[in-house]
Amino acid sequence: MYFRDRDAALAATSSGVPDSACDAYWYALNKVGTTFRVDTSLWVVQDWDISQGMLHIGTYYHVVYLPRGPNEYAIACTCARWRAGHVCLHQQVFQVQMDTLLRLPLIAPTPTPPAVLLHTTPFNDTHIFSCISSTGRYESGKRSIVSLQRDGRWHCQKAPISYVAVPPPRWCSLSFEPSLLASRPSHAAQLHFALDDSARCCCGMTLSAAKALSSHESTAHRTTVFGLTTQYSKTIELYPCPVCRHVRRQIGPDLGQYGIFNWNNSMLFSHELLNGFTNAYTASETPFSAFCLTVRRAYLEYGLDNAFCSDETFVRAWFAFTRLQNLESGMTCPTCGPSPEIVIVDGVSLGTHHSKLTPLVSPPTRVTDTSEVIESISSWKARALPAIIEADLRSLISKLLEITAVRIPTEFPNTSKLSNLYPDLMSLLRIYIGGGTGSPHYKPYRTLIQQIAAPDIVLQLVPYDAIELLFILNVRGPFMSSLPSMIQHRRIIICRSRGGKKRAPAMAFPPFDGPLDRDAEQMGDCNKFFKTYSKNSMTGGIMVLWCTHSICLGFHSIPIAEGRNDVFSAIYTRFPVAPKVIIYDFACQLAPYCLVREARYFGHTRFLIDEMHAHDHTRCGQACFASNAMRFDPQIRASNTSAAECGNGGMGRIRKSVSFMAYDHAIQFTKVFLDVWNRNKINRMAKET
C-alpha cells in the first residue's frame, strides 16, 4: 500500500485499529524505549498485545519505510497481520509518528552490518539482534530477530502453527463454560490431516493469502503426534509459504478440532498430553523433567523405538500452548466481586535467579527516569502519625506500664516532659495509677494507654469514620462535663497516697536506663521487619492478593525484596475502590505508608495483622490485630485471615520449577497455576452452595 502524503496514510488505515490502541502502544514504546532505528529506513519495535493492553514480551518486528517519490512512500512490516492484509497496528503507528521516528538516531554504522545488537536484558541474560536474512549476490535486505540466550544458544523468533484459542480442560472448566459438557475431540480415527480455512504458516501467512500470491500445489508429508502414552504416525497436507520460502516453514492446518496442537507441522502434540502436565504440576510438585521422564517411560511400553521428544521441545510447546488456552479466571471472586471489602496480602518466596531479570516484565513498583516525582510526599511524614510522636516518650509510657503490671511501686521515672507535651494523657495515667491494681477499671485503662503509646498510626485506634461520632459524643455526652472535676479529684488522691511535695512534680523520679529507652529502629518501632528473599542471588518472589475465600485477586513480581510499596502498588493499581480491610503481616507499618501516599484512597481502610503473625509484633497495639477486631466485627470474625498462607502453601509446589526459569516464563507458569487454583476454588464453592 502506497501513500502520497501523511493525511492520505492516516485516512487509509483509520479503520484498521482503534486510535486508543495506537496511543497506548506509542506511549508504551516511549516509556520502555523499545523502538530501534537500524538504518535510515528500517526500525525494530516491540509488539503490542491489544487484548492485554501491554507490550508483548520477547516479540519484535521490523518495520521498513520505502520512499517512492517526493510525496509517496510505503510502510511494510514483518508481522503476520501485515503479511495477511497489508494493514497492522505497527504500520498505523508509524504513519502517525513518522516525523518523530525519522528523527531517531541510528544505532548501527553505515553500511549496516549483518548483525546489529538491539537490546540486552539486565545481567546480560539475553542479547537481541537484528540479523540479515540472506547474504551474497541475491541478498534482499530482509532481516530477522535473533536472540542469544545465557546458555549460549541462538533462537530465531517464530510462532507455532496453531493459533486458534483452545478451551480449558474439563477438570477445571467453570459451570458456565461450554467446555464442561462439550465432547472431547479425538484424532484416533484420523490418518491424514488436510488443509482447511484455519491453515497458516508460523510467520502468520494464511492459506487464502498465500494462494493469492502464488500457485503452488499442496503436498503430503509425514508427521508425528505425541500423545500421553504413545506417539502416532500420520500424514499432513502442507502448502509452501510464499513469504518464508523455506522447506521447514510451510502452511499447515491448525488441528485444534482434533485435540492437537500443531507445533511445526512435523511435531504435533495432543491436548491430552499438554493438559496432563498442567494437571500434574498444579496438583503436586512436578518439574518438566520429571513429567517428561514419566511420559518417556510410558512410551517404552509400546516399543523400544517409540521415542518421546526432547525436554526442551516439550517445554517450548507447552508455553506456546498455554498462551492459546482460555485458562483466564478473571482473578475475581464470584462472592466478593470486583472490589472485595477484605483483601489479604502476602509475599511468596517464588523467585528466579537475578541473572534472568528483564525489563520486559515490569511490576507496578518499577520506577524509571520518566516516572512522576511528587516532592510533597515523603515517608518521613509517617513518623508523625502515631498518637505519641516522640519515641522516647513511648518508651517511658511502656516502662510505666511495665513497673505497674503487678503492683504500684513507690518510685517512678521523671514524667515532666510527658506532662508538658501531653497533659491529657498524663491525667489518664494518674487515674490509672491512682485507682490501684484492685480497681475494676484497671485493665481497661491499661489497655487504652498501651494502645495510645503504641507506635501504630493513631487512626488504628480511632478510624477516620469514627471521628465524627466521637465529636458528637464529646459535644452531647453528659459525662464529659464532669470529667475535669474527676481528674482533679483523682490527682489529689494520687498526691496524698504517694507523699508528693508541693514543689515537686506529681511524678518526679530519677531517669531510668533500660532496653525500652533506645531510639526506634529505622523502619519503625515494630519488631516485625520486612522479609528479604534476595538470598542466593534470587529475586524477591511475588506479591499476591487474596480474598477471604482463598481466591487469588492478582499478583506481581518482586525484583529485589518485599516492601510496603509492593502492597501499596498492588492494591492501588488493582481496585477502583480501596478495600475496607487489608490484612497483612506488616500492617502496622503499611498503614502510615499508604496514608502518606494516598490518603483519600485509603482514608476509610483499616489495616490489620493476621492471626498467624501477630505474635511477632510485641510493641504493636491491639487495634492492629485482626484477632482483636474479631471481638466486635462479625465480618472479620467470619474471615479466614490465613487464606494467604493456604495459597502460599499450594504455591510451594512450583517453587523449584520457577527458580530455574526465564523471567517471562516464570510469570506465565505462575499465572497458569493461579488460574487453575482459582477455577478449582470457584467450582468447590459452587458445590458447597
XYZ file of C-alpha atoms in Angstrom:
689
model
C 0.000 0.000 0.000
C 1.478 3.337 -1.099
C 0.702 6.807 0.246
C 1.230 10.206 -1.332
C 1.253 12.161 1.934
C 0.682 11.759 5.652
C -3.027 12.665 5.522
C -3.670 10.019 2.893
C -1.860 7.477 5.017
C -3.987 8.239 8.047
C -7.209 8.081 6.063
C -6.256 4.725 4.562
C -5.761 2.991 7.902
C -8.110 4.829 10.241
C -10.453 1.846 10.271
C -7.766 -0.769 10.937
C -7.081 -0.367 14.655
C -8.768 1.861 17.291
C -6.960 5.133 17.948
C -6.877 4.345 21.669
C -4.782 1.240 20.982
C -2.369 3.241 18.830
C -1.991 5.914 21.504
C -1.416 3.338 24.244
C 1.095 1.467 22.085
C 3.077 4.589 21.254
C 3.060 5.670 24.908
C 4.414 2.268 25.974
C 7.127 2.336 23.306
C 8.311 5.720 24.559
C 8.237 4.638 28.205
C 10.126 1.367 27.760
C 12.333 2.573 24.930
C 11.933 -0.448 22.652
C 11.988 1.415 19.321
C 15.296 0.947 17.484
C 16.309 2.642 14.233
C 18.655 0.246 12.444
C 19.263 2.389 9.355
C 17.697 5.342 7.567
C 14.622 3.354 6.525
C 14.431 0.381 8.924
C 13.166 0.207 12.512
C 12.602 -2.564 15.048
C 9.696 -2.241 17.505
C 8.402 -4.440 20.271
C 4.998 -5.981 19.590
C 1.776 -4.877 21.295
C -0.878 -7.165 22.799
C -4.173 -5.376 22.116
C -6.263 -7.706 24.312
C -3.995 -7.265 27.361
C -3.085 -3.638 26.684
C 0.633 -4.215 27.181
C 3.841 -4.843 25.265
C 4.278 -8.421 24.098
C 7.259 -9.916 25.903
C 10.096 -11.113 23.689
C 8.404 -10.340 20.345
C 9.859 -7.778 17.932
C 9.114 -6.841 14.324
C 10.946 -4.984 11.587
C 9.177 -2.012 10.020
C 10.598 -0.572 6.802
C 9.979 2.836 5.232
C 10.030 2.641 1.413
C 10.101 6.048 -0.309
C 8.602 6.061 -3.805
C 8.992 9.742 -4.611
C 8.957 13.199 -3.028
C 5.464 12.710 -1.578
C 4.868 8.988 -1.981
C 6.032 6.194 0.285
C 5.067 2.778 1.614
C 5.397 1.135 5.030
C 5.956 -2.614 5.293
C 6.036 -4.762 8.423
C 7.112 -8.337 9.151
C 4.179 -9.150 11.462
C 1.590 -11.752 10.467
C -1.283 -9.273 10.259
C 0.501 -7.068 7.750
C 1.531 -10.054 5.647
C -2.066 -11.239 5.524
C -3.809 -7.945 4.755
C -1.071 -5.290 4.457
C -2.616 -3.416 7.397
C -1.417 -3.656 11.004
C -1.064 -1.693 14.226
C 2.660 -1.102 13.684
C 2.026 0.417 10.269
C -0.665 2.721 11.620
C 1.537 3.964 14.471
C 4.382 4.650 12.050
C 2.130 6.669 9.769
C 1.056 8.868 12.675
C 4.507 9.218 14.261
C 6.692 9.145 11.147
C 8.092 12.644 11.716
C 9.269 11.643 15.197
C 10.626 8.284 14.052
C 12.688 9.870 11.286
C 14.464 11.978 13.919
C 15.589 8.979 15.985
C 19.359 8.383 15.948
C 20.797 5.366 14.160
C 22.022 2.558 16.396
C 24.242 0.990 13.709
C 27.009 2.338 11.471
C 26.686 2.765 7.715
C 26.686 0.410 5.870
C 24.567 -1.676 8.215
C 26.464 -4.763 9.449
C 24.933 -8.253 9.093
C 24.103 -8.365 12.829
C 23.037 -5.363 14.930
C 22.691 -5.586 18.705
C 19.327 -4.070 19.638
C 18.859 -4.715 23.307
C 20.445 -6.525 26.239
C 18.409 -7.530 29.263
C 19.771 -6.823 32.773
C 22.661 -9.008 33.943
C 23.413 -9.887 30.286
C 20.731 -12.576 30.303
C 19.577 -12.221 26.685
C 21.048 -10.339 23.730
C 18.576 -9.456 20.966
C 19.937 -8.907 17.448
C 18.618 -7.803 14.094
C 20.292 -10.148 11.615
C 20.280 -10.152 7.843
C 18.183 -12.999 6.429
C 20.368 -13.815 3.438
C 23.790 -12.911 2.118
C 25.541 -12.970 -1.211
C 24.712 -11.721 -4.657
C 20.951 -12.072 -4.294
C 20.686 -10.531 -0.842
C 17.205 -8.991 -0.395
C 17.814 -6.739 2.603
C 15.305 -8.600 4.772
C 16.261 -9.055 8.408
C 15.149 -11.338 11.242
C 15.114 -11.082 15.027
C 17.597 -13.469 16.660
C 18.350 -13.752 20.382
C 21.408 -15.143 22.144
C 20.370 -16.770 25.427
C 22.516 -17.036 28.545
C 23.032 -20.747 27.904
C 24.863 -19.881 24.672
C 22.061 -20.938 22.325
C 20.719 -18.868 19.473
C 16.953 -18.643 18.951
C 15.137 -17.250 15.948
C 11.778 -15.637 16.659
C 8.826 -17.615 15.337
C 5.368 -18.778 16.368
C 3.681 -22.208 16.308
C 1.349 -23.198 13.509
C -1.683 -23.457 15.803
C -3.230 -20.125 16.718
C -6.942 -20.779 17.390
C -7.980 -20.423 21.044
C -8.049 -23.690 22.995
C -10.765 -24.372 25.613
C -9.758 -25.277 29.177
C -9.732 -28.943 30.198
C -12.952 -30.313 31.641
C -11.492 -30.906 35.105
C -11.068 -27.150 35.665
C -13.870 -25.773 33.475
C -16.362 -23.455 35.151
C -20.076 -24.186 35.205
C -20.942 -21.612 32.523
C -18.215 -22.646 30.054
C -19.153 -24.849 27.071
C -16.018 -26.949 27.574
C -17.569 -28.507 30.693
C -20.111 -30.517 28.696
C -18.592 -30.468 25.201
C -17.444 -33.747 23.704
C -13.701 -34.287 23.725
C -12.100 -34.084 20.243
C -10.196 -37.145 19.070
C -7.644 -37.842 16.354
C -7.605 -41.634 16.688
C -9.609 -42.261 13.504
C -7.823 -39.535 11.543
C -4.902 -40.864 9.494
C -4.495 -37.767 7.310
C -4.833 -34.070 8.189
C -5.968 -31.983 5.238
C -5.663 -28.228 4.780
C -8.643 -26.107 5.787
C -9.553 -22.445 6.204
C -7.634 -22.252 9.504
C -4.301 -23.206 7.916
C -1.389 -20.796 8.244
C 2.413 -20.607 8.435
C 4.427 -19.917 11.569
C 5.106 -16.436 10.166
C 1.361 -15.759 10.126
C 0.709 -16.119 6.403
C -2.744 -17.652 5.893
C -3.647 -20.174 3.211
C -6.026 -17.824 1.387
C -3.423 -15.046 1.272
C -0.729 -17.465 0.088
C -2.857 -18.767 -2.782
C -3.451 -15.196 -3.898
C 0.314 -14.657 -4.128
C 1.377 -17.995 -5.618
C 0.015 -21.039 -7.423
C 1.895 -23.904 -5.809
C 0.472 -27.357 -5.215
C -0.008 -28.756 -1.731
C 1.858 -31.927 -0.769
C 1.505 -34.633 1.888
C 4.229 -35.100 4.500
C 4.822 -37.498 7.360
C 4.178 -36.104 10.833
C 4.261 -37.382 14.420
C 1.554 -36.863 17.020
C 2.845 -37.120 20.600
C 0.151 -38.454 22.907
C 0.118 -39.071 26.635
C 1.286 -42.700 26.433
C 2.486 -43.214 22.857
C 3.164 -41.479 19.551
C 1.158 -41.762 16.331
C 2.487 -41.574 12.781
C 0.182 -39.727 10.366
C 0.300 -37.595 7.226
C -0.393 -33.882 6.913
C -1.131 -31.701 3.885
C 1.152 -28.660 3.572
C 1.334 -25.660 1.245
C 4.595 -23.757 0.542
C 4.735 -20.341 2.204
C 5.470 -17.666 -0.435
C 6.973 -15.351 2.203
C 9.303 -17.673 4.116
C 10.315 -19.803 1.125
C 11.882 -22.387 3.401
C 11.357 -26.133 3.363
C 10.627 -26.169 7.112
C 8.257 -23.210 7.016
C 5.091 -24.260 5.265
C 1.410 -23.581 5.731
C -0.369 -26.280 7.728
C -3.764 -26.818 9.409
C -4.452 -25.670 12.977
C -5.841 -29.113 14.034
C -7.466 -27.787 17.200
C -10.712 -29.505 16.219
C -8.903 -32.844 16.600
C -7.485 -32.017 20.017
C -3.998 -31.465 18.578
C -1.568 -28.573 18.940
C 0.415 -28.082 15.730
C 3.907 -27.038 16.764
C 5.794 -27.020 13.446
C 3.882 -29.354 11.076
C 6.292 -32.205 11.761
C 5.788 -32.382 15.549
C 2.200 -32.351 16.834
C 1.169 -32.572 20.498
C -2.171 -33.825 21.762
C -4.142 -31.567 24.101
C -4.361 -34.553 26.432
C -0.574 -34.586 26.821
C -0.195 -30.835 27.342
C -3.162 -30.663 29.718
C -1.678 -33.645 31.512
C 1.347 -31.620 32.566
C -0.879 -28.722 33.670
C -2.868 -31.177 35.765
C 0.277 -32.707 37.258
C 2.178 -29.577 38.275
C -0.893 -27.818 39.716
C -1.724 -30.861 41.862
C 1.759 -31.726 43.143
C 5.376 -30.671 42.724
C 6.174 -31.849 39.182
C 9.034 -30.266 37.209
C 9.130 -30.522 33.432
C 11.986 -33.011 33.551
C 10.105 -35.365 35.890
C 6.953 -35.274 33.761
C 8.883 -35.905 30.543
C 10.636 -38.837 32.199
C 7.328 -40.474 33.160
C 5.972 -39.968 29.627
C 9.166 -41.351 28.118
C 8.862 -44.472 30.274
C 5.214 -44.898 29.267
C 6.244 -44.718 25.603
C 8.678 -47.590 26.072
C 5.767 -49.881 26.946
C 4.672 -49.629 23.299
C 8.094 -50.401 21.845
C 11.743 -49.578 22.323
C 11.709 -47.364 19.220
C 8.687 -45.389 20.492
C 10.578 -42.202 21.444
C 9.322 -39.008 23.043
C 10.554 -35.542 22.060
C 13.299 -33.708 23.961
C 12.522 -31.914 27.208
C 13.353 -28.535 25.679
C 10.940 -29.046 22.786
C 8.136 -30.057 25.130
C 8.750 -27.007 27.342
C 8.569 -24.641 24.375
C 5.444 -26.352 23.056
C 3.698 -26.211 26.459
C 4.336 -22.484 26.920
C 3.099 -21.783 23.390
C 0.035 -23.959 24.018
C -0.944 -22.244 27.293
C -0.699 -18.850 25.598
C -3.552 -20.017 23.371
C -5.576 -21.720 26.090
C -8.501 -19.914 27.716
C -7.486 -20.562 31.321
C -8.198 -16.988 32.402
C -10.067 -16.994 35.724
C -10.623 -13.248 35.830
C -8.757 -13.037 39.152
C -12.126 -12.226 40.731
C -14.074 -13.974 43.463
C -17.727 -14.611 42.476
C -18.804 -13.881 46.059
C -16.619 -10.859 46.879
C -16.981 -9.213 43.463
C -14.535 -6.943 41.631
C -13.941 -4.727 44.696
C -13.791 -7.002 47.766
C -14.198 -5.413 51.173
C -11.482 -7.568 52.756
C -8.186 -8.268 50.994
C -5.415 -10.444 52.409
C -1.921 -9.687 51.143
C 1.263 -11.685 51.455
C 4.550 -12.170 49.668
C 5.659 -15.567 48.409
C 9.317 -16.542 48.070
C 8.801 -17.685 44.496
C 11.812 -16.157 42.824
C 14.047 -16.705 39.842
C 17.761 -16.006 39.550
C 18.805 -12.361 39.336
C 20.506 -13.037 36.019
C 17.130 -13.777 34.425
C 15.623 -10.359 35.183
C 14.361 -8.476 32.154
C 12.770 -5.016 31.805
C 10.120 -6.567 29.578
C 8.358 -7.730 32.762
C 7.518 -4.546 34.659
C 5.768 -4.753 38.051
C 3.742 -1.707 39.178
C 6.561 -0.777 41.568
C 9.035 -0.121 38.766
C 10.446 3.420 38.670
C 12.050 4.842 35.533
C 13.623 8.158 34.592
C 10.266 9.302 33.235
C 8.273 8.418 36.369
C 6.463 11.272 38.066
C 8.143 12.621 41.199
C 5.994 14.307 43.868
C 8.230 16.187 46.273
C 5.455 16.816 48.808
C 5.165 13.109 49.637
C 7.793 11.725 51.974
C 7.888 8.557 54.029
C 9.270 10.623 56.916
C 5.807 12.120 57.382
C 4.646 8.716 58.562
C 6.699 9.197 61.720
C 4.301 11.966 62.825
C 1.187 9.783 62.582
C 1.329 7.903 65.940
C -0.569 9.368 68.886
C 2.763 9.902 70.684
C 5.280 11.160 68.157
C 8.365 11.023 70.378
C 9.868 7.541 70.590
C 11.439 8.237 73.999
C 8.055 9.135 75.486
C 6.521 5.950 74.091
C 9.316 4.039 75.774
C 8.657 5.934 79.004
C 4.965 5.015 78.984
C 5.832 1.393 78.242
C 8.168 1.439 81.226
C 5.419 2.875 83.448
C 3.028 0.128 82.359
C 5.705 -2.485 82.932
C 6.504 -1.454 86.514
C 2.785 -1.170 87.388
C 1.742 -4.509 85.916
C 1.524 -6.333 89.279
C 1.675 -3.649 91.953
C 2.071 0.095 92.267
C 5.733 0.932 93.074
C 6.934 3.704 95.323
C 9.285 5.264 92.772
C 8.581 6.390 89.216
C 10.621 7.792 86.332
C 10.652 11.509 85.575
C 7.489 12.376 83.647
C 7.850 16.153 83.436
C 8.361 16.096 79.649
C 5.304 13.900 79.225
C 3.240 16.259 81.401
C 4.262 19.278 79.349
C 3.650 17.770 75.917
C 0.662 15.512 76.630
C -1.178 16.789 79.733
C -4.397 14.890 78.909
C -2.546 11.601 78.663
C -0.748 12.407 81.904
C -4.121 12.898 83.576
C -5.232 9.487 82.323
C -2.056 7.942 83.733
C -2.780 9.480 87.125
C -6.272 7.990 87.100
C -4.850 4.600 86.112
C -2.197 4.592 88.839
C -4.376 6.226 91.487
C -7.035 3.536 91.303
C -4.502 0.806 92.029
C -4.435 -2.747 90.728
C -7.645 -3.587 92.565
C -9.745 -1.112 90.587
C -12.344 -2.686 88.250
C -11.201 -0.214 85.570
C -7.523 -1.027 85.972
C -7.297 -3.389 82.993
C -9.353 -1.233 80.553
C -7.261 1.814 81.479
C -4.078 -0.170 80.953
C -5.211 -1.476 77.558
C -6.166 2.018 76.400
C -2.838 3.504 77.483
C -0.951 0.688 75.755
C -2.737 1.472 72.509
C -2.110 5.224 72.827
C 1.594 4.603 73.439
C 1.916 2.123 70.577
C 3.974 3.169 67.537
C 0.980 2.485 65.286
C -0.775 5.210 63.380
C -3.421 6.874 65.549
C -6.138 6.010 63.015
C -5.724 2.381 64.003
C -7.190 3.296 67.395
C -9.666 5.885 66.115
C -10.650 5.144 62.497
C -11.478 8.049 60.247
C -15.147 7.063 60.088
C -15.394 7.208 63.903
C -14.076 10.757 64.296
C -17.434 12.397 63.619
C -19.208 10.062 66.036
C -16.680 10.834 68.753
C -17.137 14.538 68.137
C -20.892 14.174 68.611
C -20.296 12.219 71.792
C -17.912 14.883 73.030
C -20.471 17.652 72.434
C -23.553 15.898 73.744
C -22.156 13.446 76.252
C -23.153 14.391 79.835
C -20.163 12.571 81.211
C -17.684 14.924 79.559
C -18.783 17.892 81.682
C -17.817 16.125 84.909
C -14.509 14.772 83.624
C -12.310 17.746 84.742
C -13.538 17.557 88.332
C -12.998 13.786 88.328
C -9.441 14.222 87.092
C -8.766 16.839 89.776
C -10.166 14.518 92.454
C -8.012 11.650 91.250
C -4.944 13.894 91.194
C -5.404 14.798 94.871
C -5.732 11.119 95.787
C -2.535 10.251 93.920
C -0.564 13.072 95.538
C -1.668 12.066 99.035
C -1.037 8.365 98.530
C 2.443 8.975 97.096
C 3.509 11.618 99.626
C 4.206 14.196 96.991
C 5.582 17.584 97.934
C 4.112 20.866 96.755
C 7.264 21.956 94.908
C 7.977 18.616 93.308
C 6.182 17.288 90.228
C 3.467 14.748 90.832
C 5.778 12.049 89.496
C 9.344 13.326 89.773
C 11.625 10.299 89.856
C 15.151 9.719 88.591
C 15.513 8.785 84.924
C 15.972 5.116 84.153
C 18.190 3.289 81.711
C 16.628 0.226 80.134
C 16.154 -1.519 76.810
C 12.974 0.426 76.088
C 14.887 3.675 76.350
C 16.542 3.176 72.987
C 15.513 5.005 69.847
C 13.187 3.344 67.405
C 14.589 1.360 64.538
C 14.887 2.992 61.155
C 11.873 1.172 59.730
C 9.646 1.761 62.729
C 9.247 0.590 66.284
C 7.842 -2.777 65.282
C 9.959 -5.906 65.727
C 8.480 -7.447 62.565
C 10.816 -6.474 59.745
C 10.429 -6.908 56.026
C 11.445 -10.328 54.779
C 14.432 -10.426 52.473
C 14.235 -13.086 49.795
C 17.335 -11.983 47.897
C 19.406 -14.853 49.221
C 21.418 -16.996 46.857
C 21.048 -14.288 44.169
C 17.306 -14.891 43.814
C 14.635 -12.298 43.102
C 12.179 -11.298 45.801
C 9.352 -13.609 44.718
C 5.810 -12.390 44.061
C 3.229 -10.296 45.892
C -0.202 -11.960 45.875
C -3.645 -10.586 46.755
C -6.248 -12.977 48.170
C -9.866 -12.727 49.197
C -11.187 -14.481 52.286
C -12.258 -17.461 50.136
C -8.625 -18.102 49.074
C -9.266 -16.784 45.559
C -6.240 -15.064 44.045
C -7.124 -11.492 43.059
C -3.850 -10.728 41.296
C -0.091 -10.851 41.678
C 3.069 -9.136 40.522
C 6.758 -9.954 40.660
C 9.152 -8.525 43.266
C 12.552 -7.869 41.650
C 14.541 -7.383 44.871
C 12.790 -7.819 48.238
C 9.304 -7.460 49.651
C 8.375 -3.977 50.854
C 5.412 -1.794 51.680
C 5.469 -0.318 48.191
C 4.633 -3.745 46.749
C 1.414 -3.935 48.753
C 0.526 -0.302 48.103
C 1.065 -0.614 44.348
C -0.803 -3.915 44.103
C -3.888 -2.523 45.854
C -3.816 0.917 44.271
C -3.490 -0.341 40.690
C -5.894 -3.289 41.058
C -9.070 -1.955 42.694
C -11.020 1.197 41.756
C -12.283 1.392 45.347
C -9.965 0.659 48.244
C -10.874 -2.364 50.404
C -12.394 -1.664 53.802
C -9.922 -4.031 55.453
C -6.401 -5.005 54.378
C -4.847 -7.915 56.273
C -1.072 -8.095 56.026
C 1.670 -9.452 58.255
C 3.249 -5.993 58.434
C 0.063 -3.909 58.559
C 1.330 -1.773 61.442
C 3.810 -0.050 59.105
C 1.739 -0.407 55.943
C -0.996 1.881 57.319
C 1.095 5.068 57.672
C 2.869 4.361 54.389
C -0.404 4.134 52.434
C -1.994 7.143 54.127
C 1.023 9.332 53.475
C 0.992 8.452 49.763
C -2.772 8.263 49.031
C -4.819 9.496 51.987
C -8.042 9.938 50.007
C -7.916 6.458 48.518
C -7.060 4.649 51.784
C -8.894 7.051 54.109
C -11.605 4.528 55.056
C -9.365 1.432 55.092
C -8.358 -0.475 58.214
C -5.034 -2.302 58.292
C -4.873 -5.470 60.399
C -2.233 -8.075 61.196
C -3.333 -11.664 60.612
C -3.554 -14.106 63.498
C -0.573 -16.209 62.447
C 1.937 -13.338 62.510
C 0.520 -11.436 65.481
C 2.960 -12.981 67.965
C 5.893 -11.303 66.186
C 4.528 -7.816 66.909
C 5.454 -7.279 70.554
C 5.160 -3.486 70.577
C 2.099 -3.009 68.369
C -1.249 -2.046 69.873
C -4.214 -4.379 69.903
C -6.022 -2.198 67.368
C -3.627 -3.596 64.723
C -4.572 -7.225 65.311
C -7.297 -9.000 63.392
C -7.877 -11.177 66.468
C -8.893 -8.072 68.417
C -11.224 -6.869 65.636
C -12.962 -10.253 65.644
C -14.409 -9.450 69.059
C -16.746 -6.799 67.674
C -16.734 -7.171 63.860
C -18.678 -10.221 62.625
C -17.397 -9.779 59.062
C -13.775 -10.109 60.138
C -14.692 -12.876 62.559
C -16.102 -14.905 59.682
C -12.992 -14.297 57.563
C -10.096 -16.678 57.183
C -7.159 -14.382 57.915
C -4.778 -17.207 56.990
C -6.157 -17.506 53.454
C -2.887 -16.158 52.090
C -0.904 -18.800 53.961
C -3.141 -21.505 52.481
C -2.445 -20.186 48.995
C 1.256 -19.824 49.702
C 1.395 -23.436 50.809
C -0.078 -24.516 47.497
C 2.338 -22.376 45.524
C 5.227 -24.201 47.141
C 4.636 -26.890 44.516
C 6.103 -24.692 41.788
C 8.922 -23.020 43.751
C 11.634 -25.328 42.432
C 10.471 -25.165 38.814
C 10.178 -21.373 38.799
C 13.669 -20.893 40.238
C 15.240 -22.245 37.018
C 13.023 -20.420 34.505
C 13.465 -17.290 32.477
C 11.640 -14.321 33.959
C 8.802 -14.176 31.420
C 8.313 -17.955 31.574
C 8.189 -17.799 35.372
C 5.387 -15.225 35.235
C 3.400 -17.282 32.715
C 3.974 -20.502 34.665
C 2.743 -18.845 37.879
C -0.231 -17.278 36.105
C -1.409 -20.658 34.796
C -1.049 -22.168 38.267
C -3.098 -19.408 39.917
C -5.784 -19.505 37.213
C -6.202 -23.258 37.725
C -6.178 -22.700 41.502
C -8.968 -20.118 41.206
C -11.027 -22.313 38.907
C -10.879 -25.241 41.311
C -11.765 -22.987 44.256
C -14.718 -21.479 42.391
C -16.036 -24.932 41.449
C -15.678 -26.075 45.053
C -17.571 -23.008 46.300
C -20.350 -23.690 43.784
C -20.765 -27.249 45.095
C -20.996 -26.058 48.702
C -23.780 -23.550 47.999
